[in-house]
Tab-separated table of C-alpha atoms in Angstrom:
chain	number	residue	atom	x	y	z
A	1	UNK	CA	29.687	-9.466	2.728
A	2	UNK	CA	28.941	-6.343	5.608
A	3	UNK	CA	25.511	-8.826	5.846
A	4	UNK	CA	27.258	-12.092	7.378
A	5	UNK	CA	29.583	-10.233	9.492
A	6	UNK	CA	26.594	-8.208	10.556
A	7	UNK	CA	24.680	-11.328	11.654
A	8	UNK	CA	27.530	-13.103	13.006
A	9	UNK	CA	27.935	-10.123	15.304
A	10	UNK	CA	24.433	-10.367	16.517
A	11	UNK	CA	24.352	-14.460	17.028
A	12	UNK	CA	27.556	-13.510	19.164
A	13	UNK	CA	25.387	-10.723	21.219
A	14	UNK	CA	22.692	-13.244	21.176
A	15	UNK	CA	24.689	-16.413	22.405
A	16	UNK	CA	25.906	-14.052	25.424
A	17	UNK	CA	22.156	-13.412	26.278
A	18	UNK	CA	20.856	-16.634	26.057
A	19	UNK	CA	24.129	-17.640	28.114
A	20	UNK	CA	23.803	-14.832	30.530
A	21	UNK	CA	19.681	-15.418	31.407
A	22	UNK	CA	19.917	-19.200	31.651
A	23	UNK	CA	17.333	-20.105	29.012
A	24	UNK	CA	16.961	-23.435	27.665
A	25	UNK	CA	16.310	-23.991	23.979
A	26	UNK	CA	12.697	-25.157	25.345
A	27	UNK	CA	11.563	-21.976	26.549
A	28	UNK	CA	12.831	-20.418	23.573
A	29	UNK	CA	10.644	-21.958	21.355
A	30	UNK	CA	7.985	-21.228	23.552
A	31	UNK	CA	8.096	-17.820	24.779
A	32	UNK	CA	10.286	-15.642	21.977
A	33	UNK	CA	8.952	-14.551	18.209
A	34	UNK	CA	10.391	-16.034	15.627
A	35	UNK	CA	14.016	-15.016	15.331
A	36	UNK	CA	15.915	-14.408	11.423
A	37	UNK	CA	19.131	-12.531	12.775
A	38	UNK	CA	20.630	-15.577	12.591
A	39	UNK	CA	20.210	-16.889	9.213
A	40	UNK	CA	23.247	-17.040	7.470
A	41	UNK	CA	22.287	-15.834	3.680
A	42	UNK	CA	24.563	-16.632	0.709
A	43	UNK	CA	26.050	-19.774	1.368
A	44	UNK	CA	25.193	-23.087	-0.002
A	45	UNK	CA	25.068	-25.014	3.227
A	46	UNK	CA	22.650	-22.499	4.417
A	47	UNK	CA	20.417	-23.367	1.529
A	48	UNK	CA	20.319	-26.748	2.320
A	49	UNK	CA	19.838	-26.500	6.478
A	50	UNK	CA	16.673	-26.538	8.155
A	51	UNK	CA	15.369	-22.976	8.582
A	52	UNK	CA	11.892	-22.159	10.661
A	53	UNK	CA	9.419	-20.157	7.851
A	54	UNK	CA	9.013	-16.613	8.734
A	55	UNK	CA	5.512	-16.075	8.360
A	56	UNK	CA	3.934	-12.698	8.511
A	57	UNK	CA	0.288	-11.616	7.166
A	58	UNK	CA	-0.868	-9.083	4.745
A	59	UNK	CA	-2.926	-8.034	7.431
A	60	UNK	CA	0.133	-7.252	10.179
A	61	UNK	CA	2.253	-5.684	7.358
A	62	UNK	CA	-0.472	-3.199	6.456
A	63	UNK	CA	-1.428	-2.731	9.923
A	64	UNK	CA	2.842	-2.139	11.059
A	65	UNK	CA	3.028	0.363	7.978
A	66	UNK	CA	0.002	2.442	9.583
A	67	UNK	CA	1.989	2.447	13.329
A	68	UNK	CA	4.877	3.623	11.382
A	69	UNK	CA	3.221	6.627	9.549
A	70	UNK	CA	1.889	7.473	13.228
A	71	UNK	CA	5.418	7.227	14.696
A	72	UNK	CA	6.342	9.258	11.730
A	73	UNK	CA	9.187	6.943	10.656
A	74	UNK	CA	9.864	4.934	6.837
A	75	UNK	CA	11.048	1.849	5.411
A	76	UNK	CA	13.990	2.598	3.661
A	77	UNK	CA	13.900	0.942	-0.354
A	78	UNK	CA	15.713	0.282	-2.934
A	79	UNK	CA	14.916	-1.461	-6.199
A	80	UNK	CA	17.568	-4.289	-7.708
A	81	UNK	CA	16.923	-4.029	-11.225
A	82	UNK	CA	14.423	-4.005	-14.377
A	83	UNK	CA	13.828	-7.697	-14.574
A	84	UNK	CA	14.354	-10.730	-12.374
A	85	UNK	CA	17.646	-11.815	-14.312
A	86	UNK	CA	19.182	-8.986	-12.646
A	87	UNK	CA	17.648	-9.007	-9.049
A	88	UNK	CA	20.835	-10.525	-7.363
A	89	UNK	CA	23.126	-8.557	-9.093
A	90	UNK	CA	21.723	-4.936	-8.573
A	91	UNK	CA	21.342	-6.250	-4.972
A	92	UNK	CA	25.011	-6.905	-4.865
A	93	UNK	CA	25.767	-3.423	-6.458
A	94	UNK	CA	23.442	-1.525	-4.588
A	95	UNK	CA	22.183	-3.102	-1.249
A	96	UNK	CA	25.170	-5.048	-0.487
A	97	UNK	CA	27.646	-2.032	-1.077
A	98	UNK	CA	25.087	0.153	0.790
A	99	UNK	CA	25.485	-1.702	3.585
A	100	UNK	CA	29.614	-2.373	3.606
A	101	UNK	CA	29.810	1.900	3.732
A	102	UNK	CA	26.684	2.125	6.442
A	103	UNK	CA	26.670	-0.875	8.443
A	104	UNK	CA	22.922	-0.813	7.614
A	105	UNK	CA	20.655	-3.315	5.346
A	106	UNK	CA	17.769	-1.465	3.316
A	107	UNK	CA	14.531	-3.098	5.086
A	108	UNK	CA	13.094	-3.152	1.717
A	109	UNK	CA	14.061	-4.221	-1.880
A	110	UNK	CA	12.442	-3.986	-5.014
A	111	UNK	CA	12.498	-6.542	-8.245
A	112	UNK	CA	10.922	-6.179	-11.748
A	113	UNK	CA	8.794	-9.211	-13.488
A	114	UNK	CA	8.888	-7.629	-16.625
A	115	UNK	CA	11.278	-6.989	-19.796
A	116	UNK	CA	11.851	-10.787	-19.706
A	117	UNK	CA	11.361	-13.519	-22.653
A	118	UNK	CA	12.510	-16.709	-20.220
A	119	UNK	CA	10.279	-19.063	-18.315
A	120	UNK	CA	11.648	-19.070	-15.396
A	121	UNK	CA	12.292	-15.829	-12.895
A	122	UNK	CA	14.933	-16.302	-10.312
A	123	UNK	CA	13.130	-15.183	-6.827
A	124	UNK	CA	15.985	-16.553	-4.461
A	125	UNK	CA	17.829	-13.036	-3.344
A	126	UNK	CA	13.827	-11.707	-2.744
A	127	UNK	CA	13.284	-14.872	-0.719
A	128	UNK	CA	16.653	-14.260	1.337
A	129	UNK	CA	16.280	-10.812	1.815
A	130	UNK	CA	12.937	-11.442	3.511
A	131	UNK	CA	13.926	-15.049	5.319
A	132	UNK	CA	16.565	-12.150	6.926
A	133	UNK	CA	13.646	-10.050	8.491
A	134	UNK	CA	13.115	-7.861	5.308
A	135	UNK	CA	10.166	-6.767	3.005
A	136	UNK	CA	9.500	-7.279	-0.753
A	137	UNK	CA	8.318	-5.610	-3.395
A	138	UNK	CA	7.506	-6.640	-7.357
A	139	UNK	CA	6.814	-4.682	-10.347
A	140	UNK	CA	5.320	-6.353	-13.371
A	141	UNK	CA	6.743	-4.473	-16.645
A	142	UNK	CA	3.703	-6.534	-19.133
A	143	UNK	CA	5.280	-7.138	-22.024
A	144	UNK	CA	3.216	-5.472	-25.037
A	145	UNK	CA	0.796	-7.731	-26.357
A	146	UNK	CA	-0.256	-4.873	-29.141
A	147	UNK	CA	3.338	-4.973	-30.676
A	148	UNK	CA	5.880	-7.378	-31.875
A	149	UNK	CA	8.923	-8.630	-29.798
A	150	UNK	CA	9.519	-7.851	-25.915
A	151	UNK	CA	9.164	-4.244	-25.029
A	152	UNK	CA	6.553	-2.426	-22.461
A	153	UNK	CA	6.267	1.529	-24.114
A	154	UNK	CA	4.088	2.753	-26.364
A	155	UNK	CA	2.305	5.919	-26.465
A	156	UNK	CA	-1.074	5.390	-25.651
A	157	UNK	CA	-2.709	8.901	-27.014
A	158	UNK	CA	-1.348	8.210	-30.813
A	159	UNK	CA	-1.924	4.431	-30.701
A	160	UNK	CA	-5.058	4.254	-29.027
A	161	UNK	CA	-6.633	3.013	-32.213
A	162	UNK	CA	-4.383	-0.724	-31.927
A	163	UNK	CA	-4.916	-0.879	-28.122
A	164	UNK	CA	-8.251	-2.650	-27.037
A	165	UNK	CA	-7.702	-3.788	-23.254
A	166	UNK	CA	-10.659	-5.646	-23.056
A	167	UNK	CA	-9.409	-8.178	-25.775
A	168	UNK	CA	-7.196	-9.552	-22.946
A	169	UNK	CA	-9.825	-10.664	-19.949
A	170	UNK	CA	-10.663	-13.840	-18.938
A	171	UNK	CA	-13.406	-14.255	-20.491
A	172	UNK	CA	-12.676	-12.043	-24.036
A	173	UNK	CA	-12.738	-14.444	-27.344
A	174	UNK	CA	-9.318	-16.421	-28.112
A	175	UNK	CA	-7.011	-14.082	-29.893
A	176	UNK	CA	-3.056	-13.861	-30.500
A	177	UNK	CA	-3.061	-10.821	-27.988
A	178	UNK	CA	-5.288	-12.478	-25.355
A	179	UNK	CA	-2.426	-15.595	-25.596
A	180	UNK	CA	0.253	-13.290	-25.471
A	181	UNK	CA	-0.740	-11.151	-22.258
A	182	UNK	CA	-2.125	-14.195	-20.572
A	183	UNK	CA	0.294	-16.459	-20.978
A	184	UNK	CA	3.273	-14.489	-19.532
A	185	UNK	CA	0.524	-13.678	-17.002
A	186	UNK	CA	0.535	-17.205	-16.276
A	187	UNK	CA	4.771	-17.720	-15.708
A	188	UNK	CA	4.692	-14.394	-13.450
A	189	UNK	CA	1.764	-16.101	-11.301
A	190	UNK	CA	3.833	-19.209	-11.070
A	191	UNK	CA	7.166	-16.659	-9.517
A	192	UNK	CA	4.664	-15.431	-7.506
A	193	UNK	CA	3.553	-18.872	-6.319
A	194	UNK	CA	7.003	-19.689	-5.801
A	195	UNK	CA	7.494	-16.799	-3.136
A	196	UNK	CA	4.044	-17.382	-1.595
A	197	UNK	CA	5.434	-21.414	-0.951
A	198	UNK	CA	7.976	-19.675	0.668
A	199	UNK	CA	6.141	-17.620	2.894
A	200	UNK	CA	7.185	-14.463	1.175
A	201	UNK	CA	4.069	-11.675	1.582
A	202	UNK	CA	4.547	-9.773	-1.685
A	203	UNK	CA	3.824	-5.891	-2.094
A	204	UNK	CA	2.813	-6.553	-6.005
A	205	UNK	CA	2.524	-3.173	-8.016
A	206	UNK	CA	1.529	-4.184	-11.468
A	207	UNK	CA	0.401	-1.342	-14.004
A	208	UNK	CA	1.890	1.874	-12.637
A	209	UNK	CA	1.726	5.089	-13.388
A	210	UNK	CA	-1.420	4.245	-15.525
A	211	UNK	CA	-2.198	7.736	-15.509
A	212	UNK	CA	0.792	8.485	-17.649
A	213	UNK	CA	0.880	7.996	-21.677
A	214	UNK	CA	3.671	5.998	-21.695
A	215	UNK	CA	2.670	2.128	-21.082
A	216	UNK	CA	0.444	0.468	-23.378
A	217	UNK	CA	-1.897	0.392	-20.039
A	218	UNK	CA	-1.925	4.261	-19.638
A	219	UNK	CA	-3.831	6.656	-20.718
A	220	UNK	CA	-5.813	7.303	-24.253
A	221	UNK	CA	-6.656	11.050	-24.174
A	222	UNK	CA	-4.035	14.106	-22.368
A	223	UNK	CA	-6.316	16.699	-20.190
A	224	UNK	CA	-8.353	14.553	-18.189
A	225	UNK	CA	-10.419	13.700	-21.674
A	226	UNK	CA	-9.560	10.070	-21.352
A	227	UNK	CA	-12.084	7.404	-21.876
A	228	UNK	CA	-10.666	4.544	-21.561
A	229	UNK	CA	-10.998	4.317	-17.319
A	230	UNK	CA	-13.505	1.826	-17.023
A	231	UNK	CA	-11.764	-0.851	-19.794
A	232	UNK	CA	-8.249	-0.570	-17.329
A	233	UNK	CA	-10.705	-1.244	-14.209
A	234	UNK	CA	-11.396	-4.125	-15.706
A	235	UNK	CA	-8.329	-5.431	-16.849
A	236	UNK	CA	-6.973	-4.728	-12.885
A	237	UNK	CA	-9.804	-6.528	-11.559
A	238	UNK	CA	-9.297	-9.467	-13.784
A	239	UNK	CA	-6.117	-9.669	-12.963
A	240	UNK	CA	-6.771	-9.696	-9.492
A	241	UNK	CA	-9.537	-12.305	-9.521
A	242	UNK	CA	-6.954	-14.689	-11.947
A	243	UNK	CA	-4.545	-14.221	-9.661
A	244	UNK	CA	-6.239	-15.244	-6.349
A	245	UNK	CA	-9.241	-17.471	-6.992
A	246	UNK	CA	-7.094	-18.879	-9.979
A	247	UNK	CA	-3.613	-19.248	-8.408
A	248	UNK	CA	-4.450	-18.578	-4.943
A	249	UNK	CA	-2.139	-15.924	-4.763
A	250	UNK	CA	-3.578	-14.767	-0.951
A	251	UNK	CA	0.201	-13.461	-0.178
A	252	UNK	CA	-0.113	-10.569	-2.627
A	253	UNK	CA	-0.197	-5.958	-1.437
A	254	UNK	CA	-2.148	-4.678	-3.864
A	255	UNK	CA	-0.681	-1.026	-5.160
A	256	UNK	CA	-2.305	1.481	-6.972
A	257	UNK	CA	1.292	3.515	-7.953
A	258	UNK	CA	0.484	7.084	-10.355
A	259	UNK	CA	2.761	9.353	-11.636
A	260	UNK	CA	1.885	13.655	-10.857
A	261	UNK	CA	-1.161	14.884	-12.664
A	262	UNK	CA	0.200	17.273	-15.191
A	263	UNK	CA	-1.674	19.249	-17.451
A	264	UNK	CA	-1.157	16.140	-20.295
A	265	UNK	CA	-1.937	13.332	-17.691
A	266	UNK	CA	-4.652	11.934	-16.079
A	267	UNK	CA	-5.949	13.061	-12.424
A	268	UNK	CA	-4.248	10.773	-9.653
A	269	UNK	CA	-7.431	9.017	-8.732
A	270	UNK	CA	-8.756	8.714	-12.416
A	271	UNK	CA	-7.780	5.223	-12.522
A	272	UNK	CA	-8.556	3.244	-9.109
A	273	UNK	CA	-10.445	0.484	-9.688
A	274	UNK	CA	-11.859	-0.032	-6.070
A	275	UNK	CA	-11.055	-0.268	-2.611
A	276	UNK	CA	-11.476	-3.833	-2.508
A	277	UNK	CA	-8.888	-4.602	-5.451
A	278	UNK	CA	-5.976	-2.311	-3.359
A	279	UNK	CA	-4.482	-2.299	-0.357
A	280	UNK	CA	-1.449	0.283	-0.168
A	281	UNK	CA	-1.592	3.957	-2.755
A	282	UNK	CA	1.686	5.181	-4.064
A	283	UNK	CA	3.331	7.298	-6.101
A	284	UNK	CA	5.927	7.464	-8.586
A	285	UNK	CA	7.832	10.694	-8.070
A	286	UNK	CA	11.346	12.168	-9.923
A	287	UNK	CA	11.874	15.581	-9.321
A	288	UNK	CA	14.685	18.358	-8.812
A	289	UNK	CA	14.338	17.517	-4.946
A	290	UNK	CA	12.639	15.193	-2.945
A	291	UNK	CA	8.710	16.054	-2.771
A	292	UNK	CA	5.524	14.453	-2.701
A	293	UNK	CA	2.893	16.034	-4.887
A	294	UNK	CA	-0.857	14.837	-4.737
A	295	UNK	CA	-0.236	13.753	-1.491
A	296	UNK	CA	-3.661	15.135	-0.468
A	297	UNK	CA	-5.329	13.782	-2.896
A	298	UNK	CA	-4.621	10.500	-2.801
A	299	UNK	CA	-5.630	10.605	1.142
A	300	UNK	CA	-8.941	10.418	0.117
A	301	UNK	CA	-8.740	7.210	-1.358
A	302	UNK	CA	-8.686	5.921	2.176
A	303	UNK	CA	-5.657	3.747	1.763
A	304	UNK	CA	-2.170	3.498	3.388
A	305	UNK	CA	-0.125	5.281	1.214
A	306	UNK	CA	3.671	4.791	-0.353
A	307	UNK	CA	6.074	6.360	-2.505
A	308	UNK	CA	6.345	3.374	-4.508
A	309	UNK	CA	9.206	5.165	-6.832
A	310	UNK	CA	11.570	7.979	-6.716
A	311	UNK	CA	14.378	9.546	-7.409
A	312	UNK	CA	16.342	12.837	-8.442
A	313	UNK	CA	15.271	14.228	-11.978
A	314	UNK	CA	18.243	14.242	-14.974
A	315	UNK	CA	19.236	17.715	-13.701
A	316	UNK	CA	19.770	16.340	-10.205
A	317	UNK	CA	21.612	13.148	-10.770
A	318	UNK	CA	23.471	12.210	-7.851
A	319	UNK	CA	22.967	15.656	-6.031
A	320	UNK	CA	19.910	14.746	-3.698
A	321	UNK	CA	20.675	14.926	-0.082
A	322	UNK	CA	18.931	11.525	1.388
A	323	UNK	CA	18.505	13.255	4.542
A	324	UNK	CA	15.648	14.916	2.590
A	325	UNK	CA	14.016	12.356	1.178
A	326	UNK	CA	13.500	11.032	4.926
A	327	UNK	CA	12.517	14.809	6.054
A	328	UNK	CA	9.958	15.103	3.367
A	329	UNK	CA	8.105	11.746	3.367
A	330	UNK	CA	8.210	10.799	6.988
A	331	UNK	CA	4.645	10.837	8.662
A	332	UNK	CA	3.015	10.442	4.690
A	333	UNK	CA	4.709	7.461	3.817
A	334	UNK	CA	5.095	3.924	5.228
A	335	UNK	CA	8.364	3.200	2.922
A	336	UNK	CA	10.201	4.361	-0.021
A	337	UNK	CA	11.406	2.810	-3.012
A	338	UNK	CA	14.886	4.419	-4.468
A	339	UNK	CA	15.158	3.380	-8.045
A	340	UNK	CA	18.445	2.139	-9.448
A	341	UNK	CA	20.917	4.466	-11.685
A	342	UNK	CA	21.956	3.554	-15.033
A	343	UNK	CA	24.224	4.864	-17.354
A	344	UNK	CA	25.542	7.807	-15.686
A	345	UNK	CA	21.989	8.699	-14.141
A	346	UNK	CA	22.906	9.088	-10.538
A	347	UNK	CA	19.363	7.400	-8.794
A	348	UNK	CA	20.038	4.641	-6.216
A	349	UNK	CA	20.631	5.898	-2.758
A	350	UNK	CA	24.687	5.180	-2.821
A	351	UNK	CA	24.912	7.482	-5.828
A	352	UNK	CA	23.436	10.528	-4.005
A	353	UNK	CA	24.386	12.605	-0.494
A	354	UNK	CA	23.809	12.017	3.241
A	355	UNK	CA	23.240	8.070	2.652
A	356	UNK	CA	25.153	7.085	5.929
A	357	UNK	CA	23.382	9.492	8.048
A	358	UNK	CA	20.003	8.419	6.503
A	359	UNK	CA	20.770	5.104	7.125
A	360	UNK	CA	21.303	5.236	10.498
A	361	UNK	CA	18.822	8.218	11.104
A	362	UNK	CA	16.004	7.631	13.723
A	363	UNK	CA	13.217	7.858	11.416
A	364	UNK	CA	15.109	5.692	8.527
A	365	UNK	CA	13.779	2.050	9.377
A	366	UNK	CA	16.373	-0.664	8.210
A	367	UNK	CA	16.292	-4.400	7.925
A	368	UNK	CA	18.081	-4.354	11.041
A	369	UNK	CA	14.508	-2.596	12.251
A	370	UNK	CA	12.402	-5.050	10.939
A	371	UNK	CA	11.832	-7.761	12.861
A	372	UNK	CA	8.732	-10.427	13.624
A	373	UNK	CA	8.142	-8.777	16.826
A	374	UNK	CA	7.115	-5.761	14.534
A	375	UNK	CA	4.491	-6.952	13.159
């Protein structure tokens, strides 16, 4: 893989240094930040040797995100996948190749907890990719408690009538639905506890693009006429207060992700539930170009803000100069998250223009960018 002889190149530039200054392994410990460039991912006697936790806050992440809007640079994304069974092997397809034709690592990948009937959800690439100096995020897909079988759409404006979200809280009576939706609530808490024992600071985004008709979470009315806003509020919440009183889940980035406000969907902001249930503000953008609509308005949330999905509309497939992308978000944006392509749709990064010289562009921050002493 481009990744180990990446690293072995930089333990051989490190060796040199260390040789070069003198430094015993003593002073080391004591004086430098925790160092991953030399963490040899992928190998099975790497799983099994001792390797020092990299520990960074939710705090330091938000707070390096912020610096980086200043400095008007961006975490470059990429998501691996619709559910976790397929994590290592859209990272292999799409990170890994990125990085054997640039010579650069995304700093940030993207999973999916959802579309998924199993018990248990295979975290490891997520927890290499950040013991290597990377970031994280996860999507949660719910599963549709409303229908039959393991599926996530449903138009919300013609089956408002079978949707009732408050059936599902904590504290609603003992129903099949409540089961359903809590207890696959329960198996994604227990991934997420599996990443949080490994030190992993999640950027969780469950819910997206609420404002949209097309998730049994979205919205029950087109034109702003929905009145259903308070019931998802509540449903966030409770999932936020199961999650981290119940499961102390303290390692988790609250997003708030929305889709553009067209005249059928709801306004950006409709939906928030509260500035102390979110941390980061995205949005979920596919256009003919790269762009960033409602940009303004979701400023005034007072929030750090993301595009937390993108990529080139059906019409643009494989077209969009990356270079762009960069141009257009830098300065707005502390990262962004390129979607994968499927079935001829031209989406991740590699199948569009410019990747190599957005990859090793200035304002393009890599995994190679990320380090500790960041943060």
């Amino acid at each position: 893989m481009a990744f180990q002889k990446l690293l072995l190149w930089r333990a051989m530039l490190l060796i040199g240094g260390l040789i070069a200054v003198a430094c015993s392994s003593d002073d080391l410990d004591e004086e430098m930040p925790i160092n991953t460039e030399n963490v040899n991912t992928n190998t099975s006697e790497n799983k099994e040797s001792a390797q020092v936790p990299r520990i960074v806050s939710k705090e330091s992440i938000l707070a390096y995100f912020d610096t980086l809007i200043e400095n008007e640079q961006i975490i470059v994304g990429q998501q691996c996948g619709d559910m976790p069974s397929s994590t290592a092997s859209f990272y292999s397809r799409y990170v890994d190749r990125l990085a054997d034709m640039t010579g650069q690592y995304v700093g940030l990948v993207g999973a999916d907890f959802g579309w998924f009937a199993g018990d248990k959800y295979p975290v490891q690439t997520l927890i290499e990719h950040w013991n290597n100096g990377g970031l994280v995020t996860v999507s949660w897909h719910a599963d549709n408690p409303f229908t039959e079988g393991v599926d996530v759409y449903m138009n919300t404006v013609e089956n408002k009538d079978k949707i009732n979200l408050k059936a599902l809280l904590r504290d609603a009576e003992p129903s099949a639905v409540r089961a359903s939706y809590r207890n696959e609530l329960d198996k994604v808490a227990g991934a997420l506890q599996e990443l949080r024992d490994a030190n992993v600071t999640v950027i969780w985004r469950p819910f997206h693009e609420m404002n949209g008709n097309f998730f049994w979470w979205g919205i029950d009315d087109y034109a702003n006429k929905q009145t259903n806003e308070s019931d998802f509020k509540a449903l966030w919440i409770d999932m936020y207060n199961t999650l981290k009183w119940d499961y102390g889940l303290d390692n988790l980035i609250w997003t708030y992700a929305v889709v553009p406000s067209e005249t059928w969907y709801a306004n950006v902001t409709a939906y928030y539930p509260g500035s102390d249930y979110v941390d980061l503000v995205g949005m979920d953008y596919y256009g003919l170009q790269p762009d960033f609509p409602h940009y303004v308005e979701l400023k005034t949330l007072g929030k750090t803000i993301v595009m937390s999905e993108i990529g080139p509309h059906e019409e643009s497939y494989g077209t969009w100069n990356m270079m762009d992308v960069v141009e257009n978000l830098k300065g707005k944006a502390a990262y962004f998250m390129q979607w994968h392509s499927w079935n001829g749709a031209g989406v991740s990064i590699i199948d569009n223009r410019n990747y190599n010289d957005m990859m090793n562009n200035d304002a393009s921050i890599t995994l190679e960018e990320i380090s500790p002493i960041s943060f």
